[in-house]
């Protein structure tokens, strides 16, 4: 007897690990920088430079990069900035990991604290969560047919499943030259800069993945003209690009994760040699998975009327797409100044970071809880402190509707900021309005018993000879013709 098999290409989680590390170091203010009086604004990010996998371990090497804007002791050039790095190495234990695996890394900075020890020394402390996930690609076979000399009876079932067509890591780069408006003075020194993504969309085309969105770039700088010393500029740069995905079709299902792996925003001379141009380079790391939706006829059972056939079963798990949901969570909150802070004269820029802290499958969907971290840089009316900042953490709760979801479903959630605006209510209060993208893809898991092989034995002729030539059977509720025919070594057509 010959079994026809089809191999389904799939992936699954091989292992994961999460660890929390504390980075702590002291830094001296560089000799070229003035004394530090007060920190106005700070931020930090993790850059992973090297990931190595050995037996049962993932080894990481990277740095914490931090920046701060501060009030100096100088009357000319009151505002200054500095940055630094804390290198680190860490290992995460994952059973079964080996050198041929690849790991997807994620990080989250739970806390960053930069304190002033004295006017020439800082204390930097950060609490960072590192997460490593290793997936493995494998083939699961299904029996789609069987042939045997002497005939065979086959019971078929329909299996709808997702087959992995493409799994790849890639990078996409966006470069842009930004010219200062004509009413802005030349750049003497960049004091603060930020680049944020807005309204990012990923869409599969024939042979390509389309990436589009908006990069919001902001710089605070010292102008060359003394009467216009402190300047800032913010601009939105739309981007639209593609990454090759050979063989992919628009109707396939794609699941894409993206992270910013590098941002470079530097001042450079324009075509006339004046410092009036900003060069932006943005690098996205992409984790791309593309699936095809397929439906196959599988052999659920079989028998022969002239030989004893014993199917051997094994449990297997297949996935099918339950749904995709592109939700938007809206946030409207007020942020107020502390009583000792300088009043707001004008808002310069607003930075936001959406963090999902907990997700849970509930009846009818996925409950999402998280926070939107907001930093606002603003101009004050106090000449002694020309700029100041206000920070807050705004909680959000949202139910992603997913009819039919259950606890065995697997899902992937990608969070981003679609819109973030700030409006002054008065000199001590700001209204924040935000719309968060919660893009979720949900896979339903199906556990089935599949045939792996079939045992063959001759029929017990003595038992058959002792059985009556005609058998009467009284059908009961729930009886199936297949089972009756199989038990009595006959066929359904002969019964009916």
Short mmCIF file of N, CA and C in Angstrom, two decimals, residues 183 185 295 353:
data_model
loop_
_atom_site.label_atom_id
_atom_site.label_comp_id
_atom_site.label_asym_id
_atom_site.label_seq_id
_atom_site.Cartn_x
_atom_site.Cartn_y
_atom_site.Cartn_z
N UNK A 183 13.73 81.85 6.96
CA UNK A 183 13.66 82.78 8.09
C UNK A 183 14.39 82.26 9.32
N UNK A 185 18.03 81.15 11.23
CA UNK A 185 19.48 81.38 11.11
C UNK A 185 20.24 80.07 10.94
N UNK A 295 -6.27 24.81 1.62
CA UNK A 295 -7.28 23.86 2.05
C UNK A 295 -7.01 22.53 1.37
N UNK A 353 5.93 57.66 23.41
CA UNK A 353 6.31 56.25 23.28
C UNK A 353 5.19 55.39 23.85
#
